[in-house]
Amino acid sequence: MINTSIKSKEIKIPGPDHPITISPAEGKVRVTVAGRIVAESTRALQLEEKGYPPVYYVPREDADMSLLVRTTHYTYCPYKGDCSFYSIPIGGANSDNSVWTYEGPYEAVASIGGYLAFYPTRVDAIALAS
């Protein structure tokens, strides 16, 4: 039996009307919460998307995953795909769903696959040092 209740997801390709660029971040990206370094990387990527501030994506290997707790929250982006979330309990309620990741992103943004991004308002700091 085929489940016809599942709707297909709209997939959009970045282009002139909605550009998305991904490049290596210049320097070291450090994310802190409650005085702890949650992530620190010289291999971070910077994603720039029309209409949004730049976002740093940190390789999972450069994050202290013991400080993160996966949540059941998820979102969908037609340009990037399905998005999963983590909370950082040491940051209290403010750090709920503060980390997002595209584990199987669409081809146009495949390089962010498995990387972690952090909401600047839900962590203490996202700093870039040269």
JSON list of C-alpha atoms in Angstrom, two decimals:
[
{"chain": "A", "resi": 1, "resn": "MET", "atom": "CA", "xyz": [0.00, 0.00, 0.00]},
{"chain": "A", "resi": 2, "resn": "ILE", "atom": "CA", "xyz": [1.31, 3.47, -0.89]},
{"chain": "A", "resi": 3, "resn": "ASN", "atom": "CA", "xyz": [1.03, 6.19, 1.70]},
{"chain": "A", "resi": 4, "resn": "THR", "atom": "CA", "xyz": [-0.45, 9.15, -0.17]},
{"chain": "A", "resi": 5, "resn": "SER", "atom": "CA", "xyz": [-0.53, 11.39, 2.91]},
{"chain": "A", "resi": 6, "resn": "ILE", "atom": "CA", "xyz": [3.17, 12.23, 2.57]},
{"chain": "A", "resi": 7, "resn": "LYS", "atom": "CA", "xyz": [3.55, 15.44, 0.60]},
{"chain": "A", "resi": 8, "resn": "SER", "atom": "CA", "xyz": [6.63, 15.88, -1.53]},
{"chain": "A", "resi": 9, "resn": "LYS", "atom": "CA", "xyz": [8.88, 18.68, -0.34]},
{"chain": "A", "resi": 10, "resn": "GLU", "atom": "CA", "xyz": [9.60, 21.62, -2.58]},
{"chain": "A", "resi": 11, "resn": "ILE", "atom": "CA", "xyz": [13.27, 21.75, -3.55]},
{"chain": "A", "resi": 12, "resn": "LYS", "atom": "CA", "xyz": [14.76, 25.04, -4.70]},
{"chain": "A", "resi": 13, "resn": "ILE", "atom": "CA", "xyz": [18.17, 25.61, -6.27]},
{"chain": "A", "resi": 14, "resn": "PRO", "atom": "CA", "xyz": [20.17, 28.68, -5.15]},
{"chain": "A", "resi": 15, "resn": "GLY", "atom": "CA", "xyz": [20.57, 31.17, -7.99]},
{"chain": "A", "resi": 16, "resn": "PRO", "atom": "CA", "xyz": [20.60, 34.87, -8.82]},
{"chain": "A", "resi": 17, "resn": "ASP", "atom": "CA", "xyz": [17.25, 35.45, -7.10]},
{"chain": "A", "resi": 18, "resn": "HIS", "atom": "CA", "xyz": [18.33, 33.62, -3.92]},
{"chain": "A", "resi": 19, "resn": "PRO", "atom": "CA", "xyz": [22.13, 33.21, -3.80]},
{"chain": "A", "resi": 20, "resn": "ILE", "atom": "CA", "xyz": [23.82, 30.98, -1.25]},
{"chain": "A", "resi": 21, "resn": "THR", "atom": "CA", "xyz": [27.61, 30.92, -1.03]},
{"chain": "A", "resi": 22, "resn": "ILE", "atom": "CA", "xyz": [29.77, 28.72, 1.19]},
{"chain": "A", "resi": 23, "resn": "SER", "atom": "CA", "xyz": [33.43, 29.49, 1.83]},
{"chain": "A", "resi": 24, "resn": "PRO", "atom": "CA", "xyz": [36.06, 28.67, 4.44]},
{"chain": "A", "resi": 25, "resn": "ALA", "atom": "CA", "xyz": [35.83, 30.97, 7.48]},
{"chain": "A", "resi": 26, "resn": "GLU", "atom": "CA", "xyz": [38.88, 33.20, 7.84]},
{"chain": "A", "resi": 27, "resn": "GLY", "atom": "CA", "xyz": [40.45, 32.28, 11.18]},
{"chain": "A", "resi": 28, "resn": "LYS", "atom": "CA", "xyz": [39.21, 30.35, 14.20]},
{"chain": "A", "resi": 29, "resn": "VAL", "atom": "CA", "xyz": [35.55, 30.18, 15.17]},
{"chain": "A", "resi": 30, "resn": "ARG", "atom": "CA", "xyz": [34.81, 29.70, 18.88]},
{"chain": "A", "resi": 31, "resn": "VAL", "atom": "CA", "xyz": [31.36, 29.18, 20.41]},
{"chain": "A", "resi": 32, "resn": "THR", "atom": "CA", "xyz": [30.92, 29.56, 24.16]},
{"chain": "A", "resi": 33, "resn": "VAL", "atom": "CA", "xyz": [28.04, 28.89, 26.53]},
{"chain": "A", "resi": 34, "resn": "ALA", "atom": "CA", "xyz": [28.12, 29.35, 30.32]},
{"chain": "A", "resi": 35, "resn": "GLY", "atom": "CA", "xyz": [31.88, 29.91, 30.24]},
{"chain": "A", "resi": 36, "resn": "ARG", "atom": "CA", "xyz": [32.54, 26.65, 28.36]},
{"chain": "A", "resi": 37, "resn": "ILE", "atom": "CA", "xyz": [33.91, 26.26, 24.85]},
{"chain": "A", "resi": 38, "resn": "VAL", "atom": "CA", "xyz": [31.23, 24.30, 23.02]},
{"chain": "A", "resi": 39, "resn": "ALA", "atom": "CA", "xyz": [32.97, 24.41, 19.64]},
{"chain": "A", "resi": 40, "resn": "GLU", "atom": "CA", "xyz": [36.27, 25.69, 18.31]},
{"chain": "A", "resi": 41, "resn": "SER", "atom": "CA", "xyz": [37.49, 25.24, 14.77]},
{"chain": "A", "resi": 42, "resn": "THR", "atom": "CA", "xyz": [39.90, 26.51, 12.17]},
{"chain": "A", "resi": 43, "resn": "ARG", "atom": "CA", "xyz": [37.94, 24.43, 9.61]},
{"chain": "A", "resi": 44, "resn": "ALA", "atom": "CA", "xyz": [34.60, 26.22, 9.91]},
{"chain": "A", "resi": 45, "resn": "LEU", "atom": "CA", "xyz": [32.59, 27.25, 6.87]},
{"chain": "A", "resi": 46, "resn": "GLN", "atom": "CA", "xyz": [30.79, 30.55, 6.38]},
{"chain": "A", "resi": 47, "resn": "LEU", "atom": "CA", "xyz": [27.43, 30.35, 4.65]},
{"chain": "A", "resi": 48, "resn": "GLU", "atom": "CA", "xyz": [25.96, 33.53, 3.21]},
{"chain": "A", "resi": 49, "resn": "GLU", "atom": "CA", "xyz": [22.33, 33.45, 2.11]},
{"chain": "A", "resi": 50, "resn": "LYS", "atom": "CA", "xyz": [20.31, 36.32, 0.68]},
{"chain": "A", "resi": 51, "resn": "GLY", "atom": "CA", "xyz": [18.26, 38.02, 3.37]},
{"chain": "A", "resi": 52, "resn": "TYR", "atom": "CA", "xyz": [20.12, 36.47, 6.33]},
{"chain": "A", "resi": 53, "resn": "PRO", "atom": "CA", "xyz": [23.28, 37.31, 8.29]},
{"chain": "A", "resi": 54, "resn": "PRO", "atom": "CA", "xyz": [26.30, 35.05, 7.61]},
{"chain": "A", "resi": 55, "resn": "VAL", "atom": "CA", "xyz": [26.33, 31.77, 9.55]},
{"chain": "A", "resi": 56, "resn": "TYR", "atom": "CA", "xyz": [29.36, 29.77, 10.67]},
{"chain": "A", "resi": 57, "resn": "TYR", "atom": "CA", "xyz": [29.12, 25.99, 10.33]},
{"chain": "A", "resi": 58, "resn": "VAL", "atom": "CA", "xyz": [31.57, 24.05, 12.51]},
{"chain": "A", "resi": 59, "resn": "PRO", "atom": "CA", "xyz": [32.64, 20.45, 11.82]},
{"chain": "A", "resi": 60, "resn": "ARG", "atom": "CA", "xyz": [31.04, 18.11, 14.34]},
{"chain": "A", "resi": 61, "resn": "GLU", "atom": "CA", "xyz": [34.50, 16.79, 15.25]},
{"chain": "A", "resi": 62, "resn": "ASP", "atom": "CA", "xyz": [35.41, 20.29, 16.48]},
{"chain": "A", "resi": 63, "resn": "ALA", "atom": "CA", "xyz": [32.46, 20.52, 18.89]},
{"chain": "A", "resi": 64, "resn": "ASP", "atom": "CA", "xyz": [32.16, 19.06, 22.38]},
{"chain": "A", "resi": 65, "resn": "MET", "atom": "CA", "xyz": [29.21, 16.81, 21.55]},
{"chain": "A", "resi": 66, "resn": "SER", "atom": "CA", "xyz": [28.97, 15.76, 25.23]},
{"chain": "A", "resi": 67, "resn": "LEU", "atom": "CA", "xyz": [27.51, 19.24, 25.91]},
{"chain": "A", "resi": 68, "resn": "LEU", "atom": "CA", "xyz": [24.80, 18.87, 23.25]},
{"chain": "A", "resi": 69, "resn": "VAL", "atom": "CA", "xyz": [21.51, 16.99, 23.52]},
{"chain": "A", "resi": 70, "resn": "ARG", "atom": "CA", "xyz": [19.58, 16.10, 20.38]},
{"chain": "A", "resi": 71, "resn": "THR", "atom": "CA", "xyz": [15.98, 17.32, 20.37]},
{"chain": "A", "resi": 72, "resn": "THR", "atom": "CA", "xyz": [12.89, 16.26, 18.47]},
{"chain": "A", "resi": 73, "resn": "HIS", "atom": "CA", "xyz": [12.58, 19.72, 16.88]},
{"chain": "A", "resi": 74, "resn": "TYR", "atom": "CA", "xyz": [13.14, 19.90, 13.16]},
{"chain": "A", "resi": 75, "resn": "THR", "atom": "CA", "xyz": [12.60, 22.31, 10.28]},
{"chain": "A", "resi": 76, "resn": "TYR", "atom": "CA", "xyz": [12.78, 22.21, 6.53]},
{"chain": "A", "resi": 77, "resn": "CYS", "atom": "CA", "xyz": [14.49, 24.58, 4.11]},
{"chain": "A", "resi": 78, "resn": "PRO", "atom": "CA", "xyz": [13.71, 24.19, 0.40]},
{"chain": "A", "resi": 79, "resn": "TYR", "atom": "CA", "xyz": [17.30, 25.25, -0.40]},
{"chain": "A", "resi": 80, "resn": "LYS", "atom": "CA", "xyz": [19.11, 23.06, 2.14]},
{"chain": "A", "resi": 81, "resn": "GLY", "atom": "CA", "xyz": [16.81, 20.21, 3.18]},
{"chain": "A", "resi": 82, "resn": "ASP", "atom": "CA", "xyz": [15.78, 18.68, 6.51]},
{"chain": "A", "resi": 83, "resn": "CYS", "atom": "CA", "xyz": [17.26, 20.30, 9.59]},
{"chain": "A", "resi": 84, "resn": "SER", "atom": "CA", "xyz": [17.75, 18.68, 13.02]},
{"chain": "A", "resi": 85, "resn": "PHE", "atom": "CA", "xyz": [18.45, 20.46, 16.29]},
{"chain": "A", "resi": 86, "resn": "TYR", "atom": "CA", "xyz": [20.40, 20.16, 19.54]},
{"chain": "A", "resi": 87, "resn": "SER", "atom": "CA", "xyz": [20.09, 21.98, 22.84]},
{"chain": "A", "resi": 88, "resn": "ILE", "atom": "CA", "xyz": [22.96, 22.95, 25.14]},
{"chain": "A", "resi": 89, "resn": "PRO", "atom": "CA", "xyz": [21.67, 22.23, 28.68]},
{"chain": "A", "resi": 90, "resn": "ILE", "atom": "CA", "xyz": [24.42, 24.20, 30.46]},
{"chain": "A", "resi": 91, "resn": "GLY", "atom": "CA", "xyz": [22.95, 27.33, 28.83]},
{"chain": "A", "resi": 92, "resn": "GLY", "atom": "CA", "xyz": [19.54, 26.83, 30.42]},
{"chain": "A", "resi": 93, "resn": "ALA", "atom": "CA", "xyz": [16.25, 27.40, 28.61]},
{"chain": "A", "resi": 94, "resn": "ASN", "atom": "CA", "xyz": [17.85, 30.08, 26.41]},
{"chain": "A", "resi": 95, "resn": "SER", "atom": "CA", "xyz": [19.99, 27.39, 24.76]},
{"chain": "A", "resi": 96, "resn": "ASP", "atom": "CA", "xyz": [17.09, 25.09, 23.85]},
{"chain": "A", "resi": 97, "resn": "ASN", "atom": "CA", "xyz": [17.29, 24.18, 20.14]},
{"chain": "A", "resi": 98, "resn": "SER", "atom": "CA", "xyz": [20.30, 26.48, 19.83]},
{"chain": "A", "resi": 99, "resn": "VAL", "atom": "CA", "xyz": [22.24, 24.27, 17.41]},
{"chain": "A", "resi": 100, "resn": "TRP", "atom": "CA", "xyz": [21.11, 23.15, 13.99]},
{"chain": "A", "resi": 101, "resn": "THR", "atom": "CA", "xyz": [22.52, 20.72, 11.46]},
{"chain": "A", "resi": 102, "resn": "TYR", "atom": "CA", "xyz": [21.75, 19.45, 7.99]},
{"chain": "A", "resi": 103, "resn": "GLU", "atom": "CA", "xyz": [22.79, 15.81, 8.06]},
{"chain": "A", "resi": 104, "resn": "GLY", "atom": "CA", "xyz": [21.79, 15.13, 4.46]},
{"chain": "A", "resi": 105, "resn": "PRO", "atom": "CA", "xyz": [21.68, 18.54, 2.78]},
{"chain": "A", "resi": 106, "resn": "TYR", "atom": "CA", "xyz": [20.78, 19.08, -0.84]},
{"chain": "A", "resi": 107, "resn": "GLU", "atom": "CA", "xyz": [23.57, 18.88, -3.40]},
{"chain": "A", "resi": 108, "resn": "ALA", "atom": "CA", "xyz": [23.91, 22.66, -3.82]},
{"chain": "A", "resi": 109, "resn": "VAL", "atom": "CA", "xyz": [24.98, 22.98, -0.16]},
{"chain": "A", "resi": 110, "resn": "ALA", "atom": "CA", "xyz": [26.45, 19.50, 0.37]},
{"chain": "A", "resi": 111, "resn": "SER", "atom": "CA", "xyz": [29.60, 20.89, 2.02]},
{"chain": "A", "resi": 112, "resn": "ILE", "atom": "CA", "xyz": [27.67, 21.79, 5.23]},
{"chain": "A", "resi": 113, "resn": "GLY", "atom": "CA", "xyz": [26.52, 18.20, 5.69]},
{"chain": "A", "resi": 114, "resn": "GLY", "atom": "CA", "xyz": [27.05, 17.11, 9.30]},
{"chain": "A", "resi": 115, "resn": "TYR", "atom": "CA", "xyz": [28.37, 20.53, 10.34]},
{"chain": "A", "resi": 116, "resn": "LEU", "atom": "CA", "xyz": [26.81, 22.43, 13.27]},
{"chain": "A", "resi": 117, "resn": "ALA", "atom": "CA", "xyz": [25.54, 26.00, 13.31]},
{"chain": "A", "resi": 118, "resn": "PHE", "atom": "CA", "xyz": [24.62, 28.03, 16.38]},
{"chain": "A", "resi": 119, "resn": "TYR", "atom": "CA", "xyz": [21.99, 30.73, 16.96]},
{"chain": "A", "resi": 120, "resn": "PRO", "atom": "CA", "xyz": [23.93, 33.81, 18.13]},
{"chain": "A", "resi": 121, "resn": "THR", "atom": "CA", "xyz": [21.11, 34.79, 20.51]},
{"chain": "A", "resi": 122, "resn": "ARG", "atom": "CA", "xyz": [21.07, 31.37, 22.19]},
{"chain": "A", "resi": 123, "resn": "VAL", "atom": "CA", "xyz": [24.78, 31.09, 23.01]},
{"chain": "A", "resi": 124, "resn": "ASP", "atom": "CA", "xyz": [27.02, 33.47, 24.94]},
{"chain": "A", "resi": 125, "resn": "ALA", "atom": "CA", "xyz": [29.33, 34.21, 22.01]},
{"chain": "A", "resi": 126, "resn": "ILE", "atom": "CA", "xyz": [30.34, 33.20, 18.52]},
{"chain": "A", "resi": 127, "resn": "ALA", "atom": "CA", "xyz": [33.77, 34.71, 18.05]},
{"chain": "A", "resi": 128, "resn": "LEU", "atom": "CA", "xyz": [36.05, 34.78, 15.03]},
{"chain": "A", "resi": 129, "resn": "ALA", "atom": "CA", "xyz": [39.76, 35.22, 15.75]},
{"chain": "A", "resi": 130, "resn": "SER", "atom": "CA", "xyz": [42.49, 35.54, 13.16]}
]
